[in-house]
Amino acid sequence: MSKQIFICGCEKDGKIEKSSVQKLMSTLEEKNIAYTYIEDMCGTILKNPDDLESLYNAKDAIVFGCQTRAMQHLVDNSGRKADGNGTEYHHVEEEGRDELISALESNTGAPLKIKYSDSWKPWYPVIDYERCNGCRKCLNFCLFSVYSVEDDGTVVVSASANCKDMCPACARVCPQNAIIFPKHAESPIDGGEGDGTENEKTDILEQIQNDDVYSVLSARRKNFQVSLLKKDQFKMAEEERRACCSGADKKEEEKKAEKCDCDCNCKDDSESNCDCKDGDSNSSCC
């Protein structure tokens, strides 16, 4: 079968092993299969989207990179992919990768490279609309105006650059695991399937009604190797959000905490002769 091959190297502070990417490229070259190497798809899709026209318009393509769900929704959410184009997404280290490559037809040509030279680290959320239920928790929880609402009520990522580096707080409070940060280290935040407790076709309530509740829960825990409960997820999200507040915001909070009991704001004035500024908060300084 003839396919256009794309490889994302996730070079900008990414999570893909370079050795795995290099091995894949070597295998393709040995088999005379042409490919396009994208240094960082997350960054290019925002900063230089025109560079990816060959991917958007590919009639039949395979993309190798990080988590398949992350790559799929990253491209789909760009709004530039041509309708009807079939694209497969595979992890660079996916089992069965060699068998997939063996089935490809030779397509001799020099490898192409799409560079990403911007200094900005592409850390931002991607919405999986197949899972999103429109609850708007991400919109309400984010302090940095990353999200907005379209006229039809759909929540969208409208200001990606506003997102604070390494802050995945909105993803932790999403009840459907619909918020993806492709460069995060944990699943399902990175686009992996995660614990599988959300967005399942099989209704757990129906299972419980038709079977013993303890056996159902035990089987699910064993299957996913994790607890069904998201322990302290909201607390973690709050801590991550606070940690990503700007230094100016933190200084302002500290300043407010230091105001004297009389609420005269004398500590904001370095020239003030207020008595309570020297430690006597009960002094009548106003």
PDB file of C-alpha atoms in Angstrom:
ATOM      1  CA  MET A   1       0.000   0.000   0.000  1.00  0.00           C
ATOM      2  CA  SER A   2       1.172   3.504  -0.846  1.00  0.00           C
ATOM      3  CA  LYS A   3       1.086   6.046   1.971  1.00  0.00           C
ATOM      4  CA  GLN A   4       2.560   9.431   2.732  1.00  0.00           C
ATOM      5  CA  ILE A   5       4.671   9.037   5.852  1.00  0.00           C
ATOM      6  CA  PHE A   6       5.170  11.742   8.482  1.00  0.00           C
ATOM      7  CA  ILE A   7       7.264  11.513  11.633  1.00  0.00           C
ATOM      8  CA  CYS A   8       7.023  13.964  14.528  1.00  0.00           C
ATOM      9  CA  GLY A   9      10.271  14.133  16.488  1.00  0.00           C
ATOM     10  CA  CYS A  10       8.753  16.169  19.342  1.00  0.00           C
ATOM     11  CA  GLU A  11      12.094  17.968  19.611  1.00  0.00           C
ATOM     12  CA  LYS A  12      10.930  20.997  21.627  1.00  0.00           C
ATOM     13  CA  ASP A  13      11.100  19.622  25.189  1.00  0.00           C
ATOM     14  CA  GLY A  14       9.287  16.527  24.044  1.00  0.00           C
ATOM     15  CA  LYS A  15       8.816  13.027  25.366  1.00  0.00           C
ATOM     16  CA  ILE A  16       9.779  10.799  22.435  1.00  0.00           C
ATOM     17  CA  GLU A  17      13.049   8.918  22.648  1.00  0.00           C
ATOM     18  CA  LYS A  18      15.376  10.210  19.937  1.00  0.00           C
ATOM     19  CA  SER A  19      16.828   6.738  19.466  1.00  0.00           C
ATOM     20  CA  SER A  20      13.365   5.374  18.621  1.00  0.00           C
ATOM     21  CA  VAL A  21      12.806   8.115  16.058  1.00  0.00           C
ATOM     22  CA  GLN A  22      16.227   7.549  14.512  1.00  0.00           C
ATOM     23  CA  LYS A  23      15.617   3.806  14.259  1.00  0.00           C
ATOM     24  CA  LEU A  24      12.293   4.405  12.516  1.00  0.00           C
ATOM     25  CA  MET A  25      13.866   6.790   9.993  1.00  0.00           C
ATOM     26  CA  SER A  26      16.689   4.329   9.294  1.00  0.00           C
ATOM     27  CA  THR A  27      14.199   1.520   8.702  1.00  0.00           C
ATOM     28  CA  LEU A  28      12.231   3.623   6.222  1.00  0.00           C
ATOM     29  CA  GLU A  29      15.371   4.651   4.367  1.00  0.00           C
ATOM     30  CA  GLU A  30      16.559   1.039   4.124  1.00  0.00           C
ATOM     31  CA  LYS A  31      13.251   0.146   2.476  1.00  0.00           C
ATOM     32  CA  ASN A  32      13.379   3.163   0.131  1.00  0.00           C
ATOM     33  CA  ILE A  33      10.252   4.670   1.666  1.00  0.00           C
ATOM     34  CA  ALA A  34      10.116   8.458   1.519  1.00  0.00           C
ATOM     35  CA  TYR A  35       8.998  10.394   4.584  1.00  0.00           C
ATOM     36  CA  THR A  36       8.627  13.884   5.982  1.00  0.00           C
ATOM     37  CA  TYR A  37      10.227  14.609   9.336  1.00  0.00           C
ATOM     38  CA  ILE A  38       8.459  17.251  11.473  1.00  0.00           C
ATOM     39  CA  GLU A  39      10.732  18.546  14.207  1.00  0.00           C
ATOM     40  CA  ASP A  40       7.816  19.502  16.462  1.00  0.00           C
ATOM     41  CA  MET A  41       4.216  19.204  15.289  1.00  0.00           C
ATOM     42  CA  CYS A  42       2.727  20.915  18.384  1.00  0.00           C
ATOM     43  CA  GLY A  43       4.760  24.050  17.726  1.00  0.00           C
ATOM     44  CA  THR A  44       4.536  24.072  13.942  1.00  0.00           C
ATOM     45  CA  ILE A  45       0.770  23.658  13.865  1.00  0.00           C
ATOM     46  CA  LEU A  46       0.423  26.969  15.734  1.00  0.00           C
ATOM     47  CA  LYS A  47       3.429  29.014  14.682  1.00  0.00           C
ATOM     48  CA  ASN A  48       3.927  27.878  11.077  1.00  0.00           C
ATOM     49  CA  PRO A  49       0.753  26.040  10.042  1.00  0.00           C
ATOM     50  CA  ASP A  50       1.392  26.575   6.319  1.00  0.00           C
ATOM     51  CA  ASP A  51       4.426  24.304   6.620  1.00  0.00           C
ATOM     52  CA  LEU A  52       2.070  21.378   7.273  1.00  0.00           C
ATOM     53  CA  GLU A  53      -0.080  21.746   4.140  1.00  0.00           C
ATOM     54  CA  SER A  54       1.229  18.422   2.847  1.00  0.00           C
ATOM     55  CA  LEU A  55      -0.117  16.717   5.975  1.00  0.00           C
ATOM     56  CA  TYR A  56      -3.492  18.481   5.933  1.00  0.00           C
ATOM     57  CA  ASN A  57      -4.041  17.633   2.271  1.00  0.00           C
ATOM     58  CA  ALA A  58      -2.614  14.115   2.267  1.00  0.00           C
ATOM     59  CA  LYS A  59      -5.140  11.688   0.791  1.00  0.00           C
ATOM     60  CA  ASP A  60      -3.731   8.705   2.640  1.00  0.00           C
ATOM     61  CA  ALA A  61      -1.161   9.307   5.356  1.00  0.00           C
ATOM     62  CA  ILE A  62       0.479   7.706   8.365  1.00  0.00           C
ATOM     63  CA  VAL A  63       1.840   9.855  11.183  1.00  0.00           C
ATOM     64  CA  PHE A  64       4.301   8.431  13.701  1.00  0.00           C
ATOM     65  CA  GLY A  65       4.825  10.353  16.929  1.00  0.00           C
ATOM     66  CA  CYS A  66       3.619  10.443  20.527  1.00  0.00           C
ATOM     67  CA  GLN A  67       0.162   9.395  21.746  1.00  0.00           C
ATOM     68  CA  THR A  68      -2.180   8.690  18.843  1.00  0.00           C
ATOM     69  CA  ARG A  69      -5.162  10.488  20.413  1.00  0.00           C
ATOM     70  CA  ALA A  70      -3.055  13.593  21.008  1.00  0.00           C
ATOM     71  CA  MET A  71      -1.844  13.768  17.410  1.00  0.00           C
ATOM     72  CA  GLN A  72      -5.280  13.081  15.939  1.00  0.00           C
ATOM     73  CA  HIS A  73      -7.035  15.877  17.816  1.00  0.00           C
ATOM     74  CA  LEU A  74      -4.102  18.235  17.384  1.00  0.00           C
ATOM     75  CA  VAL A  75      -4.544  17.975  13.602  1.00  0.00           C
ATOM     76  CA  ASP A  76      -8.346  17.825  13.661  1.00  0.00           C
ATOM     77  CA  ASN A  77      -8.615  20.926  15.860  1.00  0.00           C
ATOM     78  CA  SER A  78      -6.397  22.925  13.505  1.00  0.00           C
ATOM     79  CA  GLY A  79      -9.374  23.423  11.195  1.00  0.00           C
ATOM     80  CA  ARG A  80      -7.123  23.013   8.154  1.00  0.00           C
ATOM     81  CA  LYS A  81      -7.330  19.300   7.472  1.00  0.00           C
ATOM     82  CA  ALA A  82      -9.079  18.543   4.179  1.00  0.00           C
ATOM     83  CA  ASP A  83     -12.408  16.746   4.617  1.00  0.00           C
ATOM     84  CA  GLY A  84     -12.394  13.072   3.795  1.00  0.00           C
ATOM     85  CA  ASN A  85      -8.654  12.607   4.052  1.00  0.00           C
ATOM     86  CA  GLY A  86      -7.764   9.424   5.850  1.00  0.00           C
ATOM     87  CA  THR A  87      -4.867   9.674   8.283  1.00  0.00           C
ATOM     88  CA  GLU A  88      -3.584   6.960  10.593  1.00  0.00           C
ATOM     89  CA  TYR A  89      -1.715   7.800  13.788  1.00  0.00           C
ATOM     90  CA  HIS A  90       0.786   5.462  15.437  1.00  0.00           C
ATOM     91  CA  HIS A  91       3.156   5.765  18.364  1.00  0.00           C
ATOM     92  CA  VAL A  92       6.818   5.650  17.391  1.00  0.00           C
ATOM     93  CA  GLU A  93       7.339   2.658  19.688  1.00  0.00           C
ATOM     94  CA  GLU A  94       4.039   0.925  18.918  1.00  0.00           C
ATOM     95  CA  GLU A  95       3.985  -2.861  18.794  1.00  0.00           C
ATOM     96  CA  GLY A  96       3.533  -4.086  15.272  1.00  0.00           C
ATOM     97  CA  ARG A  97       5.249  -1.044  13.795  1.00  0.00           C
ATOM     98  CA  ASP A  98       7.704  -3.121  11.760  1.00  0.00           C
ATOM     99  CA  GLU A  99       4.868  -5.185  10.288  1.00  0.00           C
ATOM    100  CA  LEU A 100       3.092  -1.983   9.301  1.00  0.00           C
ATOM    101  CA  ILE A 101       6.203  -0.651   7.573  1.00  0.00           C
ATOM    102  CA  SER A 102       6.768  -3.961   5.787  1.00  0.00           C
ATOM    103  CA  ALA A 103       3.354  -3.599   4.163  1.00  0.00           C
ATOM    104  CA  LEU A 104       4.220  -0.199   2.703  1.00  0.00           C
ATOM    105  CA  GLU A 105       5.240   0.240  -0.918  1.00  0.00           C
ATOM    106  CA  SER A 106       8.563   1.784  -1.799  1.00  0.00           C
ATOM    107  CA  ASN A 107       8.216   5.442  -2.601  1.00  0.00           C
ATOM    108  CA  THR A 108      11.713   6.592  -3.397  1.00  0.00           C
ATOM    109  CA  GLY A 109      12.520  10.179  -2.554  1.00  0.00           C
ATOM    110  CA  ALA A 110      14.794  12.227  -0.350  1.00  0.00           C
ATOM    111  CA  PRO A 111      13.513  12.710   3.208  1.00  0.00           C
ATOM    112  CA  LEU A 112      11.955  16.111   3.793  1.00  0.00           C
ATOM    113  CA  LYS A 113      12.293  18.123   7.006  1.00  0.00           C
ATOM    114  CA  ILE A 114       9.898  20.661   8.496  1.00  0.00           C
ATOM    115  CA  LYS A 115      11.823  22.742  11.003  1.00  0.00           C
ATOM    116  CA  TYR A 116      10.557  24.403  14.157  1.00  0.00           C
ATOM    117  CA  SER A 117      12.850  27.267  15.141  1.00  0.00           C
ATOM    118  CA  ASP A 118      10.587  29.355  17.387  1.00  0.00           C
ATOM    119  CA  SER A 119      11.828  29.876  20.946  1.00  0.00           C
ATOM    120  CA  TRP A 120       8.337  29.335  22.367  1.00  0.00           C
ATOM    121  CA  LYS A 121       7.794  25.967  24.019  1.00  0.00           C
ATOM    122  CA  PRO A 122       4.502  24.622  22.638  1.00  0.00           C
ATOM    123  CA  TRP A 123       2.762  23.775  25.908  1.00  0.00           C
ATOM    124  CA  TYR A 124      -1.005  24.138  25.540  1.00  0.00           C
ATOM    125  CA  PRO A 125      -4.203  22.066  25.759  1.00  0.00           C
ATOM    126  CA  VAL A 126      -5.973  20.208  22.979  1.00  0.00           C
ATOM    127  CA  ILE A 127      -9.647  19.250  23.293  1.00  0.00           C
ATOM    128  CA  ASP A 128     -10.857  15.765  22.435  1.00  0.00           C
ATOM    129  CA  TYR A 129     -14.367  16.589  21.203  1.00  0.00           C
ATOM    130  CA  GLU A 130     -15.246  12.908  21.019  1.00  0.00           C
ATOM    131  CA  ARG A 131     -15.127  12.921  24.817  1.00  0.00           C
ATOM    132  CA  CYS A 132     -16.029  16.516  25.692  1.00  0.00           C
ATOM    133  CA  ASN A 133     -19.527  16.882  27.168  1.00  0.00           C
ATOM    134  CA  GLY A 134     -19.515  20.688  27.213  1.00  0.00           C
ATOM    135  CA  CYS A 135     -19.446  21.048  31.009  1.00  0.00           C
ATOM    136  CA  ARG A 136     -17.106  24.103  30.770  1.00  0.00           C
ATOM    137  CA  LYS A 137     -15.092  23.153  33.852  1.00  0.00           C
ATOM    138  CA  CYS A 138     -11.896  23.853  31.916  1.00  0.00           C
ATOM    139  CA  LEU A 139     -13.169  27.292  30.954  1.00  0.00           C
ATOM    140  CA  ASN A 140     -14.167  28.162  34.525  1.00  0.00           C
ATOM    141  CA  PHE A 141     -11.051  26.733  36.167  1.00  0.00           C
ATOM    142  CA  CYS A 142      -8.403  28.316  33.927  1.00  0.00           C
ATOM    143  CA  LEU A 143      -7.158  31.705  35.192  1.00  0.00           C
ATOM    144  CA  PHE A 144      -5.268  32.601  32.041  1.00  0.00           C
ATOM    145  CA  SER A 145      -8.076  32.994  29.460  1.00  0.00           C
ATOM    146  CA  VAL A 146      -6.844  30.072  27.374  1.00  0.00           C
ATOM    147  CA  TYR A 147     -10.418  28.998  26.598  1.00  0.00           C
ATOM    148  CA  SER A 148     -13.419  30.797  25.139  1.00  0.00           C
ATOM    149  CA  VAL A 149     -16.899  29.869  23.917  1.00  0.00           C
ATOM    150  CA  GLU A 150     -18.038  29.934  20.308  1.00  0.00           C
ATOM    151  CA  ASP A 151     -21.453  31.228  19.268  1.00  0.00           C
ATOM    152  CA  ASP A 152     -22.788  27.665  19.196  1.00  0.00           C
ATOM    153  CA  GLY A 153     -21.671  27.079  22.803  1.00  0.00           C
ATOM    154  CA  THR A 154     -18.592  25.012  21.969  1.00  0.00           C
ATOM    155  CA  VAL A 155     -15.585  25.555  24.236  1.00  0.00           C
ATOM    156  CA  VAL A 156     -12.405  26.121  22.224  1.00  0.00           C
ATOM    157  CA  VAL A 157      -8.720  26.748  22.919  1.00  0.00           C
ATOM    158  CA  SER A 158      -8.506  30.317  21.634  1.00  0.00           C
ATOM    159  CA  ALA A 159      -5.318  31.642  23.284  1.00  0.00           C
ATOM    160  CA  SER A 160      -2.807  28.781  23.385  1.00  0.00           C
ATOM    161  CA  ALA A 161       0.134  31.072  24.156  1.00  0.00           C
ATOM    162  CA  ASN A 162      -1.561  32.203  27.386  1.00  0.00           C
ATOM    163  CA  CYS A 163      -1.168  28.737  28.900  1.00  0.00           C
ATOM    164  CA  LYS A 164       1.450  28.532  31.632  1.00  0.00           C
ATOM    165  CA  ASP A 165       4.322  26.126  31.088  1.00  0.00           C
ATOM    166  CA  MET A 166       3.794  22.772  32.823  1.00  0.00           C
ATOM    167  CA  CYS A 167       0.352  23.693  34.158  1.00  0.00           C
ATOM    168  CA  PRO A 168      -2.113  20.859  33.374  1.00  0.00           C
ATOM    169  CA  ALA A 169      -4.648  21.932  36.025  1.00  0.00           C
ATOM    170  CA  CYS A 170      -7.624  22.178  33.660  1.00  0.00           C
ATOM    171  CA  ALA A 171      -7.018  18.611  32.469  1.00  0.00           C
ATOM    172  CA  ARG A 172      -7.173  17.301  36.027  1.00  0.00           C
ATOM    173  CA  VAL A 173     -10.626  18.751  36.648  1.00  0.00           C
ATOM    174  CA  CYS A 174     -12.087  17.526  33.338  1.00  0.00           C
ATOM    175  CA  PRO A 175     -14.571  14.724  34.181  1.00  0.00           C
ATOM    176  CA  GLN A 176     -14.235  13.152  30.713  1.00  0.00           C
ATOM    177  CA  ASN A 177     -10.434  13.166  30.313  1.00  0.00           C
ATOM    178  CA  ALA A 178     -11.091  15.310  27.241  1.00  0.00           C
ATOM    179  CA  ILE A 179      -8.250  17.813  27.811  1.00  0.00           C
ATOM    180  CA  ILE A 180      -4.919  16.725  26.334  1.00  0.00           C
ATOM    181  CA  PHE A 181      -1.456  18.167  26.909  1.00  0.00           C
ATOM    182  CA  PRO A 182       0.666  16.230  24.374  1.00  0.00           C
ATOM    183  CA  LYS A 183       3.952  16.970  26.169  1.00  0.00           C
ATOM    184  CA  HIS A 184       2.776  15.956  29.644  1.00  0.00           C
ATOM    185  CA  ALA A 185       4.356  12.912  31.273  1.00  0.00           C
ATOM    186  CA  GLU A 186       1.160  11.263  32.565  1.00  0.00           C
ATOM    187  CA  SER A 187      -1.784   9.500  30.963  1.00  0.00           C
ATOM    188  CA  PRO A 188      -4.540  10.289  30.175  1.00  0.00           C
ATOM    189  CA  ILE A 189      -3.371  13.933  30.253  1.00  0.00           C
ATOM    190  CA  ASP A 190      -0.854  13.245  27.457  1.00  0.00           C
ATOM    191  CA  GLY A 191      -3.554  11.754  25.245  1.00  0.00           C
ATOM    192  CA  GLY A 192      -3.109   8.180  26.391  1.00  0.00           C
ATOM    193  CA  GLU A 193      -6.166   6.123  27.201  1.00  0.00           C
ATOM    194  CA  GLY A 194      -5.405   6.374  30.924  1.00  0.00           C
ATOM    195  CA  ASP A 195      -7.465   4.451  33.440  1.00  0.00           C
ATOM    196  CA  GLY A 196     -10.407   3.975  31.098  1.00  0.00           C
ATOM    197  CA  THR A 197     -12.961   4.979  33.693  1.00  0.00           C
ATOM    198  CA  GLU A 198     -14.505   7.663  31.493  1.00  0.00           C
ATOM    199  CA  ASN A 199     -16.132   7.768  28.082  1.00  0.00           C
ATOM    200  CA  GLU A 200     -16.747   4.045  27.840  1.00  0.00           C
ATOM    201  CA  LYS A 201     -19.404   2.588  25.564  1.00  0.00           C
ATOM    202  CA  THR A 202     -20.426   0.125  28.245  1.00  0.00           C
ATOM    203  CA  ASP A 203     -22.451   1.717  31.018  1.00  0.00           C
ATOM    204  CA  ILE A 204     -21.060   0.680  34.415  1.00  0.00           C
ATOM    205  CA  LEU A 205     -24.478   1.177  36.030  1.00  0.00           C
ATOM    206  CA  GLU A 206     -25.901  -1.425  33.681  1.00  0.00           C
ATOM    207  CA  GLN A 207     -23.086  -3.798  34.576  1.00  0.00           C
ATOM    208  CA  ILE A 208     -23.707  -3.351  38.275  1.00  0.00           C
ATOM    209  CA  GLN A 209     -27.438  -3.925  37.881  1.00  0.00           C
ATOM    210  CA  ASN A 210     -26.817  -7.163  36.033  1.00  0.00           C
ATOM    211  CA  ASP A 211     -23.951  -8.469  38.139  1.00  0.00           C
ATOM    212  CA  ASP A 212     -22.413  -8.329  41.587  1.00  0.00           C
ATOM    213  CA  VAL A 213     -21.171  -4.781  42.265  1.00  0.00           C
ATOM    214  CA  TYR A 214     -17.981  -5.937  43.993  1.00  0.00           C
ATOM    215  CA  SER A 215     -16.991  -8.295  41.203  1.00  0.00           C
ATOM    216  CA  VAL A 216     -17.572  -5.557  38.583  1.00  0.00           C
ATOM    217  CA  LEU A 217     -15.422  -3.000  40.418  1.00  0.00           C
ATOM    218  CA  SER A 218     -12.750  -5.568  41.165  1.00  0.00           C
ATOM    219  CA  ALA A 219     -12.546  -6.577  37.507  1.00  0.00           C
ATOM    220  CA  ARG A 220     -12.287  -2.971  36.379  1.00  0.00           C
ATOM    221  CA  ARG A 221      -9.512  -2.188  38.878  1.00  0.00           C
ATOM    222  CA  LYS A 222      -7.593  -5.264  37.792  1.00  0.00           C
ATOM    223  CA  ASN A 223      -8.033  -4.386  34.132  1.00  0.00           C
ATOM    224  CA  PHE A 224      -6.807  -0.808  34.424  1.00  0.00           C
ATOM    225  CA  GLN A 225      -4.327  -1.348  37.273  1.00  0.00           C
ATOM    226  CA  VAL A 226      -5.472   1.864  38.975  1.00  0.00           C
ATOM    227  CA  SER A 227      -8.067   3.031  41.440  1.00  0.00           C
ATOM    228  CA  LEU A 228     -11.406   4.107  40.042  1.00  0.00           C
ATOM    229  CA  LEU A 229     -11.187   7.280  42.098  1.00  0.00           C
ATOM    230  CA  LYS A 230      -9.118  10.279  41.063  1.00  0.00           C
ATOM    231  CA  LYS A 231      -7.519  10.865  44.426  1.00  0.00           C
ATOM    232  CA  ASP A 232      -6.851  14.505  45.222  1.00  0.00           C
ATOM    233  CA  GLN A 233      -7.163  15.510  41.568  1.00  0.00           C
ATOM    234  CA  PHE A 234      -8.866  18.797  42.349  1.00  0.00           C
ATOM    235  CA  LYS A 235      -6.343  19.566  45.084  1.00  0.00           C
ATOM    236  CA  MET A 236      -3.477  18.883  42.680  1.00  0.00           C
ATOM    237  CA  ALA A 237      -5.088  21.124  40.088  1.00  0.00           C
ATOM    238  CA  GLU A 238      -5.423  23.962  42.598  1.00  0.00           C
ATOM    239  CA  GLU A 239      -1.764  23.647  43.596  1.00  0.00           C
ATOM    240  CA  GLU A 240      -0.590  23.588  39.969  1.00  0.00           C
ATOM    241  CA  ARG A 241      -2.702  26.604  39.133  1.00  0.00           C
ATOM    242  CA  ARG A 242      -1.318  28.598  42.086  1.00  0.00           C
ATOM    243  CA  ALA A 243       2.248  27.594  41.187  1.00  0.00           C
ATOM    244  CA  CYS A 244       1.764  28.990  37.691  1.00  0.00           C
ATOM    245  CA  CYS A 245       0.495  32.377  38.800  1.00  0.00           C
ATOM    246  CA  SER A 246       2.838  35.175  37.825  1.00  0.00           C
ATOM    247  CA  GLY A 247       5.351  36.594  40.292  1.00  0.00           C
ATOM    248  CA  ALA A 248       3.444  39.872  40.261  1.00  0.00           C
ATOM    249  CA  ASP A 249       0.273  38.136  41.368  1.00  0.00           C
ATOM    250  CA  LYS A 250       2.116  36.411  44.197  1.00  0.00           C
ATOM    251  CA  LYS A 251       3.671  39.686  45.380  1.00  0.00           C
ATOM    252  CA  GLU A 252       0.278  41.333  45.352  1.00  0.00           C
ATOM    253  CA  GLU A 253      -1.180  38.526  47.459  1.00  0.00           C
ATOM    254  CA  GLU A 254       1.703  38.819  49.944  1.00  0.00           C
ATOM    255  CA  LYS A 255       1.240  42.581  50.131  1.00  0.00           C
ATOM    256  CA  LYS A 256      -2.444  42.192  50.905  1.00  0.00           C
ATOM    257  CA  ALA A 257      -1.644  39.706  53.654  1.00  0.00           C
ATOM    258  CA  GLU A 258       0.764  42.165  55.265  1.00  0.00           C
ATOM    259  CA  LYS A 259      -1.701  45.043  55.596  1.00  0.00           C
ATOM    260  CA  CYS A 260      -2.273  46.196  59.142  1.00  0.00           C
ATOM    261  CA  ASP A 261      -5.467  45.492  61.049  1.00  0.00           C
ATOM    262  CA  CYS A 262      -6.690  49.055  60.704  1.00  0.00           C
ATOM    263  CA  ASP A 263      -6.767  48.528  56.900  1.00  0.00           C
ATOM    264  CA  CYS A 264      -5.096  51.895  56.273  1.00  0.00           C
ATOM    265  CA  ASN A 265      -2.736  50.377  53.662  1.00  0.00           C
ATOM    266  CA  CYS A 266       0.172  52.139  55.361  1.00  0.00           C
ATOM    267  CA  LYS A 267       2.564  49.352  54.426  1.00  0.00           C
ATOM    268  CA  ASP A 268       2.125  50.246  50.785  1.00  0.00           C
ATOM    269  CA  ASP A 269       3.662  53.664  51.509  1.00  0.00           C
ATOM    270  CA  SER A 270       7.381  53.610  52.268  1.00  0.00           C
ATOM    271  CA  GLU A 271       7.188  57.235  53.507  1.00  0.00           C
ATOM    272  CA  SER A 272       4.373  56.586  55.951  1.00  0.00           C
ATOM    273  CA  ASN A 273       4.933  57.499  59.616  1.00  0.00           C
ATOM    274  CA  CYS A 274       2.083  55.294  60.756  1.00  0.00           C
ATOM    275  CA  ASP A 275       2.700  53.768  64.198  1.00  0.00           C
ATOM    276  CA  CYS A 276       1.269  50.360  63.258  1.00  0.00           C
ATOM    277  CA  LYS A 277       3.865  49.992  60.516  1.00  0.00           C
ATOM    278  CA  ASP A 278       6.422  49.344  63.253  1.00  0.00           C
ATOM    279  CA  GLY A 279       4.515  46.382  64.580  1.00  0.00           C
ATOM    280  CA  ASP A 280       1.721  47.858  66.690  1.00  0.00           C
ATOM    281  CA  SER A 281      -1.327  46.846  64.667  1.00  0.00           C
ATOM    282  CA  ASN A 282      -3.637  48.242  67.331  1.00  0.00           C
ATOM    283  CA  SER A 283      -2.352  51.795  66.987  1.00  0.00           C
ATOM    284  CA  SER A 284      -4.766  54.408  65.748  1.00  0.00           C
ATOM    285  CA  CYS A 285      -3.020  55.402  62.568  1.00  0.00           C
ATOM    286  CA  CYS A 286      -5.880  56.660  60.419  1.00  0.00           C
TER     287      CYS A 286
END
